[in-house]
Coordinates of C-alpha atoms and ligand atoms in Angstrom, one line a residue:
M221 CA 28.2 -13.0 36.0
I222 CA 25.0 -14.1 34.4
E223 CA 24.6 -17.8 34.0
F224 CA 23.7 -19.0 30.6
D225 CA 24.2 -21.9 28.2
R226 CA 26.1 -20.7 25.3
K227 CA 25.2 -23.6 23.1
Q228 CA 21.5 -23.1 23.8
L229 CA 21.8 -19.4 23.2
M230 CA 23.4 -20.0 19.8
A231 CA 21.0 -22.7 18.9
S232 CA 18.2 -20.1 19.0
V233 CA 20.0 -18.0 16.3
K234 CA 18.1 -18.4 13.0
R235 CA 19.4 -15.3 11.2
V236 CA 22.9 -13.8 11.5
V237 CA 24.7 -10.7 10.2
V238 CA 28.4 -11.1 9.7
K239 CA 30.7 -8.1 9.4
V240 CA 34.1 -8.3 7.9
G241 CA 36.6 -5.4 7.8
S242 CA 39.3 -4.5 5.3
S243 CA 42.1 -5.7 7.5
T244 CA 40.6 -9.1 7.9
L245 CA 40.0 -9.5 4.2
S246 CA 43.5 -8.4 3.2
R247 CA 47.1 -9.3 3.4
N248 CA 49.9 -6.8 2.5
S249 CA 47.2 -4.2 1.7
E250 CA 45.6 -6.4 -1.0
L251 CA 42.4 -8.5 -0.9
S252 CA 43.6 -12.0 0.1
S253 CA 42.3 -14.9 -1.9
E254 CA 42.9 -17.2 1.0
R255 CA 40.9 -15.1 3.4
L256 CA 38.1 -14.8 0.9
D257 CA 38.1 -18.5 0.3
H258 CA 37.8 -19.2 4.1
L259 CA 35.1 -16.7 4.6
T260 CA 32.9 -17.7 1.8
Y261 CA 33.3 -21.4 2.7
D262 CA 32.4 -20.6 6.3
L263 CA 29.3 -18.5 5.1
T264 CA 28.2 -21.4 2.9
K265 CA 28.4 -23.9 5.8
L266 CA 26.4 -21.5 7.9
K267 CA 23.7 -21.4 5.2
Q268 CA 23.8 -25.2 4.9
R269 CA 23.0 -25.6 8.6
G270 CA 19.8 -23.6 8.0
T271 CA 21.0 -20.2 9.3
E272 CA 20.0 -17.2 7.2
V273 CA 23.1 -15.0 6.5
V274 CA 23.7 -11.4 5.6
L275 CA 27.3 -10.2 5.1
V276 CA 28.4 -6.6 5.6
T277 CA 31.7 -6.2 4.0
S278 CA 34.4 -3.5 3.7
G279 CA 37.3 -3.6 1.4
A280 CA 36.1 -1.6 -1.6
I281 CA 38.3 1.4 -1.0
L282 CA 41.3 -0.9 -0.3
A283 CA 40.8 -2.9 -3.5
G284 CA 40.0 0.1 -5.7
G285 CA 42.8 2.2 -4.4
R286 CA 45.3 -0.5 -5.3
Q287 CA 43.9 -0.7 -8.8
L288 CA 44.0 3.1 -9.3
G289 CA 47.7 3.1 -8.2
F290 CA 47.5 4.3 -4.6
N291 CA 50.1 2.7 -2.3
Q292 CA 48.2 3.7 0.8
R293 CA 44.7 4.8 1.7
P294 CA 43.9 7.8 -0.6
G295 CA 43.9 11.2 1.2
T296 CA 41.0 13.1 -0.4
I297 CA 37.3 12.4 -0.4
P298 CA 36.9 12.2 -4.2
E299 CA 39.9 9.8 -4.4
L300 CA 38.3 7.6 -1.7
Q301 CA 35.0 7.7 -3.5
A302 CA 36.7 6.9 -6.8
S303 CA 38.5 4.0 -5.2
A304 CA 35.2 2.7 -3.8
A305 CA 33.6 2.8 -7.2
V306 CA 36.4 0.7 -8.7
G307 CA 36.9 -1.6 -5.7
Q308 CA 33.3 -2.4 -5.1
I309 CA 33.2 -4.3 -8.5
Q310 CA 36.3 -6.3 -7.6
L311 CA 35.0 -7.0 -4.1
M312 CA 31.7 -8.4 -5.4
Q313 CA 33.4 -10.4 -8.1
A314 CA 35.6 -11.9 -5.5
Y315 CA 32.5 -13.0 -3.5
Q316 CA 30.4 -14.0 -6.5
S317 CA 32.9 -16.3 -8.1
R318 CA 33.5 -18.1 -4.8
L319 CA 29.9 -18.3 -3.6
Q320 CA 28.6 -19.5 -6.9
Q321 CA 31.1 -22.4 -6.8
Y322 CA 29.3 -23.4 -3.6
G323 CA 25.9 -23.0 -5.2
Q324 CA 25.1 -19.8 -3.4
I325 CA 23.5 -16.7 -4.8
P326 CA 25.0 -13.4 -3.7
A327 CA 23.0 -10.2 -3.8
M328 CA 24.4 -6.7 -3.5
A329 CA 23.0 -3.7 -1.6
L330 CA 24.8 -0.5 -1.1
L331 CA 23.2 1.6 1.7
T332 CA 23.7 4.9 3.3
Q333 CA 22.4 6.7 6.5
E334 CA 19.4 8.0 4.6
D335 CA 18.2 4.5 4.1
F336 CA 18.0 4.1 7.9
T337 CA 16.8 7.6 8.8
S338 CA 13.8 7.6 6.5
R339 CA 11.1 5.3 7.9
Q340 CA 9.8 4.6 4.4
R341 CA 13.2 3.6 2.9
Y342 CA 13.9 1.6 6.1
V343 CA 10.7 -0.5 5.6
H344 CA 11.3 -1.0 1.9
I345 CA 14.9 -2.1 2.3
S346 CA 13.9 -4.4 5.1
D347 CA 11.3 -6.0 2.8
T348 CA 13.9 -6.4 0.0
L349 CA 16.5 -8.0 2.3
L350 CA 13.9 -10.4 3.9
T351 CA 12.7 -11.4 0.4
L352 CA 16.3 -12.2 -0.6
L353 CA 16.7 -14.3 2.5
R354 CA 13.4 -16.1 1.9
L355 CA 14.6 -16.9 -1.7
G356 CA 17.8 -18.3 -0.4
A357 CA 20.3 -15.6 -1.4
I358 CA 23.1 -14.1 0.6
P359 CA 22.8 -10.3 0.7
I360 CA 26.2 -8.6 0.7
I361 CA 26.1 -5.0 2.0
N362 CA 28.5 -2.1 2.0
E363 CA 28.1 1.6 2.4
N364 CA 27.5 3.4 -0.9
D365 CA 30.8 5.2 -0.5
T366 CA 30.9 6.6 -4.0
V367 CA 27.8 8.8 -3.5
T368 CA 27.9 9.6 0.2
V369 CA 29.4 12.6 1.8
D370 CA 30.0 13.0 5.6
E371 CA 26.6 14.4 6.4
I372 CA 24.6 11.5 5.0
K373 CA 27.1 8.7 5.9
V374 CA 26.8 6.0 8.4
G375 CA 30.6 6.3 8.4
D376 CA 31.9 2.9 9.4
N377 CA 30.8 -0.6 8.7
D378 CA 30.6 -1.7 12.3
T379 CA 27.7 0.7 12.8
L380 CA 26.2 -0.2 9.4
A381 CA 26.3 -3.9 10.4
A382 CA 24.5 -3.1 13.7
Y383 CA 21.9 -1.1 11.8
V384 CA 21.4 -4.0 9.4
T385 CA 21.1 -6.5 12.3
N386 CA 18.2 -4.4 13.6
L387 CA 16.7 -3.8 10.2
I388 CA 16.3 -7.5 9.4
D389 CA 15.6 -8.5 13.0
A390 CA 18.6 -10.8 13.2
Y391 CA 19.4 -12.1 16.7
L392 CA 23.1 -12.2 16.3
L393 CA 25.8 -9.9 14.8
I394 CA 29.3 -11.4 14.4
I395 CA 32.0 -8.8 13.9
L396 CA 35.2 -10.4 12.5
S397 CA 38.2 -8.3 13.4
D398 CA 42.0 -8.5 13.4
Q399 CA 41.9 -9.0 17.1
K400 CA 40.6 -12.0 19.2
G401 CA 37.9 -10.0 20.9
F402 CA 37.4 -7.2 23.4
Y403 CA 40.3 -6.7 25.8
T404 CA 40.9 -4.9 29.1
A405 CA 43.5 -2.8 27.3
D406 CA 45.0 -2.6 23.8
P407 CA 46.7 -6.0 23.3
R408 CA 49.0 -4.5 20.7
T409 CA 50.6 -2.2 23.2
D410 CA 49.9 -3.7 26.6
I411 CA 51.1 -7.2 27.5
D412 CA 48.8 -7.4 30.5
A413 CA 45.7 -6.9 28.3
K414 CA 43.2 -9.7 28.9
L415 CA 40.4 -10.9 26.6
I416 CA 36.9 -10.4 28.1
N417 CA 34.9 -13.5 27.2
V418 CA 31.5 -12.2 28.2
V419 CA 30.2 -8.7 28.5
S420 CA 26.8 -8.9 30.2
K421 CA 26.2 -5.1 30.3
I422 CA 27.9 -2.2 28.6
D423 CA 28.6 0.4 31.2
D424 CA 31.0 3.3 31.6
T425 CA 33.8 0.9 32.7
I426 CA 33.5 -1.0 29.5
R427 CA 33.3 2.2 27.5
V428 CA 36.5 3.4 29.0
L429 CA 38.2 0.2 28.0
A430 CA 37.3 0.7 24.3
G431 CA 39.9 3.5 24.2
K432 CA 41.1 4.5 20.9
S433 CA 42.4 2.1 18.3
S434 CA 42.4 1.9 14.6
T435 CA 44.1 0.1 11.7
D436 CA 45.5 1.5 8.5
E437 CA 43.2 -0.4 6.3
G438 CA 39.8 0.4 7.8
T439 CA 38.0 3.1 9.6
G440 CA 36.7 1.2 12.6
G441 CA 38.4 0.7 16.0
M442 CA 37.2 -0.7 19.3
I443 CA 35.1 2.3 19.8
T444 CA 32.9 1.6 16.8
K445 CA 32.8 -2.1 17.7
L446 CA 31.5 -1.2 21.2
L447 CA 29.0 1.2 19.6
A448 CA 27.7 -1.6 17.4
A449 CA 27.4 -3.8 20.5
E450 CA 25.4 -1.1 22.2
I451 CA 23.0 -0.8 19.3
V452 CA 22.5 -4.6 19.0
T453 CA 22.3 -5.5 22.7
G454 CA 20.2 -2.4 23.5
S455 CA 17.7 -3.8 21.0
G456 CA 17.8 -7.2 22.6
G457 CA 20.2 -9.0 20.3
L458 CA 23.6 -10.7 20.7
M459 CA 27.0 -9.7 19.4
V460 CA 30.2 -11.6 19.1
L461 CA 33.5 -10.0 18.3
A462 CA 36.0 -12.5 17.1
D463 CA 39.2 -13.1 15.1
G464 CA 38.5 -13.2 11.4
S465 CA 41.7 -15.0 10.6
E466 CA 40.7 -18.2 12.4
K467 CA 39.3 -21.0 10.3
N468 CA 35.6 -21.9 10.5
I469 CA 35.1 -19.1 13.0
L470 CA 31.5 -18.5 12.1
N471 CA 30.4 -22.1 12.5
R472 CA 32.3 -22.5 15.6
I473 CA 30.6 -19.5 17.2
L474 CA 27.2 -20.9 16.1
D475 CA 28.2 -24.3 17.7
G476 CA 28.5 -22.5 21.0
E477 CA 32.3 -22.6 21.3
A478 CA 33.5 -20.0 23.8
I479 CA 35.4 -17.9 21.3
G480 CA 35.9 -14.2 21.1
S481 CA 33.9 -11.8 23.2
L482 CA 30.2 -12.3 23.6
F483 CA 28.0 -9.3 24.4
L484 CA 24.7 -10.3 26.0
P485 CA 21.3 -8.8 25.1
Q486 CA 19.2 -6.4 27.1
K487 CA 15.4 -6.4 26.9
R488 CA 14.1 -7.1 23.4
I489 CA 12.3 -4.0 21.9
S490 CA 9.9 -3.8 19.0
S491 CA 11.0 -3.1 15.4
R492 CA 9.7 0.4 15.5
H493 CA 11.4 1.2 18.7
R494 CA 14.7 -0.2 17.3
W495 CA 14.3 2.2 14.4
I496 CA 13.6 5.2 16.6
A497 CA 16.4 4.6 19.1
Y498 CA 19.1 2.7 17.2
S499 CA 19.0 3.4 13.5
R500 CA 19.6 7.1 13.4
P501 CA 21.9 9.3 15.4
P502 CA 20.1 11.7 17.7
K503 CA 19.9 15.2 16.3
G504 CA 19.6 16.9 19.6
Q505 CA 19.2 16.5 23.4
V506 CA 16.6 17.5 25.9
F507 CA 17.7 17.8 29.5
V508 CA 14.7 17.1 31.7
D509 CA 13.9 17.8 35.4
E510 CA 13.4 15.3 38.1
G511 CA 9.7 15.1 37.9
A512 CA 9.7 14.5 34.1
H513 CA 12.5 11.9 34.5
H514 CA 10.4 10.0 37.1
A515 CA 7.2 10.2 35.0
L516 CA 8.9 8.9 31.9
L517 CA 10.7 6.2 33.7
N518 CA 8.1 4.9 36.1
H519 CA 4.7 6.0 34.9
G520 CA 4.7 5.6 31.1
G521 CA 4.3 9.3 30.6
S522 CA 5.0 11.5 27.6
L523 CA 7.6 14.3 27.7
L524 CA 5.8 17.6 28.1
P525 CA 7.4 21.1 27.6
C526 CA 7.1 21.9 31.3
G527 CA 9.5 19.1 32.2
V528 CA 12.3 20.3 30.0
R529 CA 15.2 22.4 31.4
E530 CA 17.3 22.9 28.4
I531 CA 17.7 21.7 24.8
T532 CA 20.7 21.5 22.5
G533 CA 21.2 20.5 18.9
D534 CA 19.5 21.2 15.6
F535 CA 16.5 19.1 14.9
E536 CA 13.3 19.0 12.8
F537 CA 9.9 17.5 13.5
G538 CA 10.2 13.7 13.5
D539 CA 13.9 13.6 14.2
T540 CA 15.2 11.3 17.0
I541 CA 16.4 13.2 20.0
S542 CA 18.0 12.0 23.2
C543 CA 16.6 12.6 26.7
R544 CA 19.0 13.2 29.6
D545 CA 18.4 13.2 33.3
Q546 CA 19.5 15.7 36.0
N547 CA 23.0 14.1 35.8
D548 CA 23.1 14.5 32.1
K549 CA 22.9 10.7 31.7
E550 CA 21.0 9.5 28.6
F551 CA 17.9 7.4 29.6
A552 CA 15.6 7.6 26.6
R553 CA 15.3 8.5 22.9
G554 CA 12.3 9.5 21.0
L555 CA 10.8 11.3 18.0
V556 CA 10.4 15.0 18.6
N557 CA 7.1 16.9 17.8
Y558 CA 8.6 20.4 17.4
N559 CA 11.8 21.7 15.7
T560 CA 14.6 23.3 17.7
Q561 CA 13.3 26.9 17.4
E562 CA 9.8 26.0 18.5
A563 CA 11.0 23.7 21.3
Q564 CA 13.3 26.5 22.6
R565 CA 10.3 28.8 23.0
I566 CA 8.0 26.4 24.7
I567 CA 10.2 24.6 27.2
G568 CA 9.3 25.1 30.8
K569 CA 5.8 26.2 29.8
N570 CA 2.5 24.5 30.6
T571 CA 0.6 22.8 27.8
H572 CA -2.1 25.5 27.7
E573 CA 0.5 28.1 27.1
I574 CA 1.9 26.5 23.9
E575 CA -0.7 28.3 21.6
Q576 CA 0.0 31.6 23.3
V577 CA 3.7 31.3 22.7
L578 CA 3.8 29.8 19.2
G579 CA 0.5 31.0 17.8
Y580 CA -0.5 27.4 17.2
H581 CA -0.6 24.2 19.2
H582 CA 0.0 21.1 17.2
Y583 CA 0.9 18.7 20.0
D584 CA 0.8 18.7 23.8
E585 CA 4.0 16.8 24.0
I586 CA 7.6 17.3 23.0
I587 CA 7.8 13.5 22.7
H588 CA 4.7 11.4 22.8
R589 CA 5.0 8.2 24.8
D590 CA 4.3 6.0 21.8
N591 CA 7.4 7.4 20.2
L592 CA 9.7 7.2 23.2
V593 CA 12.1 4.4 23.9
L594 CA 13.7 3.9 27.3
I595 CA 17.4 3.0 27.1
S596 CA 18.4 0.4 29.7
Ligands
LIG674 N1 32.9 1.1 3.2 C1 34.4 1.1 3.2 C2 35.0 0.2 2.2 O1 34.3 -0.6 1.6 C3 34.9 0.8 4.6 C4 34.3 1.4 5.8 C5 34.7 0.6 7.0 O2 35.6 -0.2 7.0 O3 34.2 0.9 8.1 O4 36.2 0.2 2.0

């Protein structure tokens, strides 16, 4: 176990992203006034201690579905999208009325995967959110469910919150859930399940523990929470998973109280590297040979066609793809210089053969070093 001072660690947090799920915000499948009161009070206290705060909130589909007469989560995509359109207003009203009472200014941003995939949109949104923070507002973010379809969706708000944490360079993501944290087993079905207080590194043992779990109200389970932790800690940030029904939970976490599960950071990486590796799902995979693996890992090399054994997926120039070693283990991600068809034709070839095979030679590398991020 790594030794660290929790109070000191939390004292260095100047900017935090808080994610709250539908099940935490609701009671009996309706938005709960009491829960919203506690959350907005806690957020305000956080602001008052000088911490910049961004909230990522679910609950639109739940709130809208009720208004439109659904007794449970609607079954079709258009019904879900319609529910989000109605519920988003109610959700924001609920936040606005409360936060304004405390003298806070809420701001709304509805985002989708495209906003993270496109570098240009990414940079613009980051500028907007940072400006809102500088001006003292509390940005409140949800996925733009009314217009997004599966292909262009982030899909769950745990991942969205992790993307936002990276986007605004926040050091801490707090995910408020209906469980006390990350357990050794599902605590709802296994009485021996134990809370893990600190996860110093996410490895396969931890991944297996995430298992499958989901609630009726939301889309996330432990798997998406762990994925969020991988994104944030892989970028060099902290994540805490804690029980959203506990009072003053946010301020207690920032005070350094040992509460929930804390995921410790790996090496800090640059903003551009965070975008390449952790803001867009890889569109394909390259399986490299031992020599290439070694050169990328130890000698700061680029990935050349001759070091690639096999590729899978469907990618275009500039997409993020994943690099896998001889054991099929992912060890890097990077921006690819050729599309799938081109890459298929040049793998295994020497650089001077590229022109012969393709009829042109735009790049020497499949992935240039500057666009490659090693995953620890
Ligand atoms: N964006 C959805 C909503 O507002 C929820 C997605 C999620 O919970 O992950 O209802």
